[in-house]
Short mmCIF file of C-alpha atoms in Angstrom, two decimals:
data_model
loop_
_atom_site.label_atom_id
_atom_site.label_comp_id
_atom_site.label_asym_id
_atom_site.label_seq_id
_atom_site.Cartn_x
_atom_site.Cartn_y
_atom_site.Cartn_z
CA MET C 1 0.00 0.00 0.00
CA ALA C 2 1.40 3.39 -1.03
CA VAL C 3 0.33 6.42 1.02
CA GLY C 4 1.58 9.54 -0.71
CA GLY C 5 2.16 11.02 -4.13
CA ASP C 6 3.80 9.81 -7.31
CA GLY C 7 7.28 9.63 -5.78
CA THR C 8 6.09 7.34 -3.00
CA LEU C 9 4.16 5.22 -5.48
CA ASN C 10 7.30 4.93 -7.61
CA GLU C 11 9.26 3.53 -4.65
CA VAL C 12 6.56 0.92 -4.06
CA VAL C 13 6.47 0.00 -7.76
CA ASN C 14 10.24 -0.50 -7.79
CA GLY C 15 9.95 -2.74 -4.73
CA TYR C 16 7.35 -4.83 -6.58
CA PHE C 17 10.02 -6.28 -8.90
CA ASP C 18 13.04 -8.41 -8.03
CA PRO C 19 16.54 -7.75 -9.50
CA SER C 20 15.72 -9.92 -12.53
CA GLY C 21 12.66 -7.78 -13.34
CA LYS C 22 10.04 -10.29 -12.23
CA PRO C 23 7.33 -9.48 -9.64
CA VAL C 24 8.38 -10.57 -6.16
CA ASN C 25 4.85 -11.93 -5.77
CA PRO C 26 2.80 -12.00 -9.01
CA LEU C 27 -0.44 -12.27 -7.00
CA ALA C 28 0.25 -9.14 -4.93
CA ALA C 29 -1.58 -5.93 -5.86
CA ILE C 30 -0.55 -2.35 -5.17
CA GLY C 31 -3.04 0.01 -3.56
CA LEU C 32 -2.81 3.80 -3.35
CA ILE C 33 -4.07 6.33 -0.82
CA PRO C 34 -3.44 9.65 -2.63
CA SER C 35 -1.45 12.38 -0.92
CA GLY C 36 1.68 14.37 -1.73
CA THR C 37 2.37 17.41 -3.92
CA GLY C 38 1.27 16.07 -7.28
CA SER C 39 -0.29 12.61 -6.96
CA ASP C 40 -1.01 12.54 -10.69
CA PHE C 41 -1.22 8.83 -11.48
CA ARG C 42 -4.28 8.38 -9.26
CA ARG C 43 -6.22 10.53 -11.76
CA THR C 44 -5.48 8.06 -14.56
CA ILE C 45 -6.82 5.11 -12.55
CA GLY C 46 -9.92 6.94 -11.29
CA LEU C 47 -8.91 7.50 -7.65
CA ASN C 48 -10.17 11.06 -7.40
CA ASN C 49 -10.10 11.17 -3.61
CA ARG C 50 -9.43 9.06 -0.52
CA ARG C 51 -12.99 7.75 -0.57
CA ASP C 52 -12.32 6.19 -3.97
CA ALA C 53 -9.10 4.71 -2.57
CA GLY C 54 -11.00 3.22 0.37
CA ARG C 55 -13.55 1.64 -1.97
CA ALA C 56 -10.73 0.14 -4.03
CA MET C 57 -9.24 -1.48 -0.92
CA ILE C 58 -12.58 -2.86 0.21
CA SER C 59 -13.53 -4.27 -3.19
CA MET C 60 -10.06 -5.74 -3.91
CA THR C 61 -10.80 -5.29 -7.62
CA THR C 62 -7.53 -5.33 -9.58
CA ARG C 63 -6.38 -4.34 -13.06
CA SER C 64 -3.18 -5.47 -14.76
CA LEU C 65 -1.13 -2.40 -15.72
CA ASP C 66 2.00 -1.73 -17.77
CA VAL C 67 5.17 -0.18 -16.37
CA MET C 68 8.17 1.39 -18.10
CA LYS C 69 11.69 0.08 -17.51
CA VAL C 70 14.02 3.09 -17.62
CA SER C 71 17.81 3.01 -18.02
CA TYR C 72 19.93 6.17 -17.67
CA VAL C 73 23.17 7.38 -16.07
CA ASP C 74 23.68 9.05 -12.69
CA SER C 75 25.79 12.16 -12.01
CA ALA C 76 28.95 10.01 -12.03
CA GLY C 77 28.07 8.51 -15.41
CA LEU C 78 27.21 5.11 -13.95
CA PRO C 79 24.27 3.13 -15.40
CA VAL C 80 21.04 2.95 -13.39
CA THR C 81 17.77 1.12 -14.07
CA ARG C 82 14.42 1.90 -12.47
CA TYR C 83 10.73 1.39 -13.20
CA SER C 84 8.19 4.11 -13.89
CA ILE C 85 4.42 3.81 -13.70
CA ASN C 86 3.47 7.33 -14.77
CA VAL C 87 5.76 9.70 -16.71
CA VAL C 88 9.44 9.94 -17.63
CA SER C 89 10.38 13.45 -18.75
CA PHE C 90 13.57 14.82 -20.26
CA GLY C 91 15.21 18.24 -20.29
CA LEU C 92 12.93 21.07 -19.21
CA GLY C 93 10.55 18.64 -17.49
CA GLY C 94 13.39 17.23 -15.41
CA ASP C 95 14.70 20.72 -14.62
CA THR C 96 11.21 21.75 -13.50
CA VAL C 97 10.89 18.73 -11.20
CA ARG C 98 14.27 19.50 -9.63
CA ILE C 99 13.11 23.04 -8.83
CA VAL C 100 9.72 21.87 -7.48
CA ASN C 101 11.44 19.40 -5.16
CA SER C 102 13.90 22.05 -3.95
CA TRP C 103 10.89 24.15 -2.82
CA ARG C 104 9.28 21.38 -0.76
CA ASP C 105 10.37 22.74 2.63
CA SER C 106 10.08 26.43 1.77
CA LEU C 107 6.57 26.72 0.30
CA PRO C 108 3.41 26.41 2.44
CA SER C 109 1.45 23.18 2.02
CA TRP C 110 -1.67 24.99 0.77
CA ILE C 111 0.13 25.83 -2.49
CA GLY C 112 -0.84 22.83 -4.60
CA GLY C 113 1.00 20.87 -7.25
CA PHE C 114 -0.23 22.80 -10.31
CA PRO C 115 0.86 26.32 -9.23
CA ARG C 116 4.16 24.91 -7.97
CA PHE C 117 4.76 23.26 -11.34
CA VAL C 118 3.92 26.40 -13.33
CA ALA C 119 6.17 28.59 -11.16
CA ALA C 120 9.01 26.07 -11.44
CA ALA C 121 8.54 25.75 -15.21
CA LEU C 122 8.77 29.53 -15.60
CA THR C 123 11.97 29.49 -13.54
CA ALA C 124 13.46 26.63 -15.57
CA LEU C 125 12.57 28.36 -18.85
CA ARG C 126 15.20 31.01 -18.19
CA ASP C 127 17.89 28.44 -19.03
CA HIS C 128 15.92 26.69 -21.80
CA GLN C 129 18.11 25.72 -24.73
CA ASN C 130 17.33 23.14 -27.38
CA THR C 131 19.85 20.44 -28.24
CA ARG C 132 20.10 17.76 -30.91
CA VAL C 133 18.27 14.60 -29.81
CA SER C 134 18.47 11.26 -31.61
CA LEU C 135 15.65 8.81 -30.92
CA MET C 136 15.53 5.17 -31.99
CA ILE C 137 11.91 3.98 -31.87
CA ASP C 138 11.10 0.28 -31.57
CA GLY C 139 14.50 -0.55 -33.06
CA GLN C 140 13.31 0.46 -36.53
CA LYS C 141 12.69 4.19 -36.89
CA GLU C 142 15.24 6.90 -36.10
CA ILE C 143 14.13 10.48 -35.47
CA THR C 144 16.33 13.54 -34.91
CA ILE C 145 14.83 16.61 -33.26
CA GLU C 146 16.00 19.89 -31.74
CA SER C 147 14.45 19.79 -28.29
CA ASN C 148 14.79 20.34 -24.58
CA LEU C 149 11.36 18.96 -23.69
CA PHE C 150 9.96 15.51 -24.42
CA LEU C 151 8.44 12.74 -22.35
CA ALA C 152 7.31 9.11 -22.25
CA ALA C 153 3.92 8.65 -20.61
CA ASN C 154 2.18 5.58 -19.23
CA GLY C 155 -0.33 7.85 -17.48
CA ILE C 156 -2.16 10.94 -18.67
CA TYR C 157 -1.26 13.52 -16.04
CA ALA C 158 1.87 15.12 -14.58
CA GLY C 159 2.77 18.42 -12.96
CA GLY C 160 -0.19 18.57 -10.59
CA GLY C 161 -2.97 17.74 -13.04
CA MET C 162 -1.55 18.87 -16.39
CA LYS C 163 -2.76 16.66 -19.26
CA PHE C 164 0.57 16.00 -20.94
CA ALA C 165 -0.51 12.74 -22.62
CA PRO C 166 -4.31 12.86 -23.02
CA ASN C 167 -4.40 9.67 -25.11
CA ALA C 168 -2.22 7.50 -22.86
CA LYS C 169 -3.57 4.17 -21.62
CA SER C 170 -1.80 2.37 -18.78
CA ASP C 171 -2.65 -1.10 -20.06
CA ASP C 172 -2.29 -0.95 -23.86
CA GLY C 173 1.23 -2.35 -24.11
CA CYS C 174 2.70 0.99 -25.25
CA PHE C 175 3.74 4.30 -23.81
CA ASP C 176 2.91 7.64 -25.41
CA LEU C 177 5.97 9.57 -26.60
CA ILE C 178 5.31 13.33 -26.62
CA LEU C 179 7.93 15.27 -28.59
CA THR C 180 8.62 18.96 -29.09
CA ASP C 181 10.81 20.04 -31.98
CA GLY C 182 12.31 23.50 -32.38
CA LEU C 183 10.09 25.24 -29.82
CA SER C 184 11.44 28.49 -28.37
CA ARG C 185 11.01 29.79 -24.82
CA MET C 186 8.06 31.88 -25.99
CA ASP C 187 6.47 28.92 -27.78
CA ILE C 188 6.56 26.85 -24.60
CA LEU C 189 5.37 29.75 -22.47
CA LEU C 190 2.33 30.22 -24.72
CA GLU C 191 1.54 26.49 -24.54
CA LEU C 192 1.56 26.25 -20.73
CA PRO C 193 -2.14 27.18 -20.27
CA GLY C 194 -3.23 24.68 -22.93
CA ILE C 195 -1.30 21.76 -21.44
CA ARG C 196 -3.79 21.59 -18.59
CA MET C 197 -6.46 20.53 -21.12
CA GLY C 198 -4.17 18.63 -23.50
CA ARG C 199 -4.42 21.27 -26.24
CA HIS C 200 -0.64 21.38 -26.77
CA LEU C 201 -1.00 18.42 -29.17
CA LEU C 202 -2.60 20.84 -31.66
CA ASN C 203 0.73 22.67 -31.99
CA PRO C 204 2.56 21.58 -35.19
CA GLY C 205 5.80 21.56 -33.18
CA VAL C 206 4.40 18.88 -30.86
CA SER C 207 3.92 15.26 -31.91
CA GLU C 208 2.70 12.05 -30.30
CA LEU C 209 3.71 8.44 -30.99
CA LYS C 210 2.79 5.05 -29.52
CA VAL C 211 6.08 3.34 -28.61
CA ARG C 212 7.26 0.10 -27.00
CA ASP C 213 11.02 0.65 -27.01
CA LEU C 214 12.93 3.96 -27.05
CA ARG C 215 16.65 4.78 -27.14
CA VAL C 216 17.68 8.39 -26.42
CA VAL C 217 21.03 9.98 -27.28
CA THR C 218 21.52 13.73 -26.80
CA GLU C 219 24.25 16.13 -27.92
CA ARG C 220 24.51 17.37 -24.34
CA PRO C 221 23.23 15.57 -21.23
CA LEU C 222 19.57 16.24 -20.42
CA ARG C 223 18.10 15.72 -16.99
CA VAL C 224 15.79 12.70 -16.57
CA ASP C 225 12.81 12.77 -14.20
CA ILE C 226 10.89 9.62 -13.24
CA ASP C 227 7.41 9.95 -11.73
CA GLY C 228 8.08 13.41 -10.35
CA GLU C 229 11.52 12.68 -8.90
CA SER C 230 14.91 13.72 -10.28
CA ALA C 231 16.71 10.57 -11.44
CA GLY C 232 19.76 11.18 -13.63
CA PHE C 233 20.78 12.10 -17.16
CA THR C 234 20.79 10.95 -20.77
CA PRO C 235 21.70 8.76 -22.62
CA ALA C 236 18.65 6.74 -21.72
CA ALA C 237 16.44 3.87 -22.82
CA ILE C 238 12.81 3.02 -22.05
CA GLN C 239 11.04 -0.29 -22.58
CA ILE C 240 7.40 -1.07 -21.88
CA VAL C 241 6.78 -4.06 -19.62
CA PRO C 242 3.16 -4.94 -20.47
CA HIS C 243 0.62 -6.13 -17.92
CA SER C 244 3.31 -6.65 -15.30
CA LEU C 245 1.73 -5.12 -12.20
CA LEU C 246 -1.61 -5.59 -10.42
CA PHE C 247 -3.27 -2.41 -9.13
CA LEU C 248 -6.32 -1.95 -6.92
CA VAL C 249 -9.18 0.02 -8.48
CA GLY C 250 -12.73 0.56 -7.30
CA PRO C 251 -15.49 -1.47 -9.03
CA ASP C 252 -17.64 1.64 -9.45
CA ASN C 253 -14.82 3.61 -11.06
CA SER C 254 -14.95 1.97 -14.48
CA ASN C 255 -16.32 5.16 -16.03
CA LYS C 256 -13.43 7.14 -14.53
CA LEU C 257 -10.62 4.80 -15.55
CA HIS C 258 -8.41 5.90 -18.44
CA LEU C 259 -7.59 2.34 -19.49
CA SER C 260 -8.03 0.42 -22.73
CA LYS C 261 -10.44 -2.18 -21.36
#
């Protein structure tokens, strides 16, 4: 049982798997009582409040969800592998998360996740600079972009309720790759209000792909964020691990679930 936000949930998810990548107990299910600064993944699975979480625990209704296996390097250049259940972001997203986390002890608790994210994003934008990014998709298609902001999403929401990947499904055997190409500081600034409703996908400089395997090489190291926590740097790789984790959902939440079934 995870009691907290996305960072706490990420720790529980990583404890779900043994060193070989198999579930420690395939019959065990993860439950979530939402709390924390962002707590974004609970929106994807229909846990809109603690009452929904309580109903999920009582019903013991489970769904089989995908996770993302993420490989990257730490500050010393050493390889690290972790699992993500929600969103892996690169560049500006990772810089924003680092700033949000640095404010944890200095901002009052009544300032929620969304305003914290926007303020941190505006701060991070001061140093925004695109770099050449090479992406190998599913081992077949190579894309080169000029970017400092892209993400892989298993869930819809990040940044305190912002709809970064409105078409993501957490059980479809893919993650949604959201790319920006050639966007300036002003372009990103103008898109911030629309991200909350998922309207950024209408921008011709933003694209979306369904991906199972991604390899990322960047001209300069970009920061990597996993489920709202600073992790490391590029180069990186992401693989979907389909239907690998059982999660508790409420039986009356089927109309709220953003899943494929």
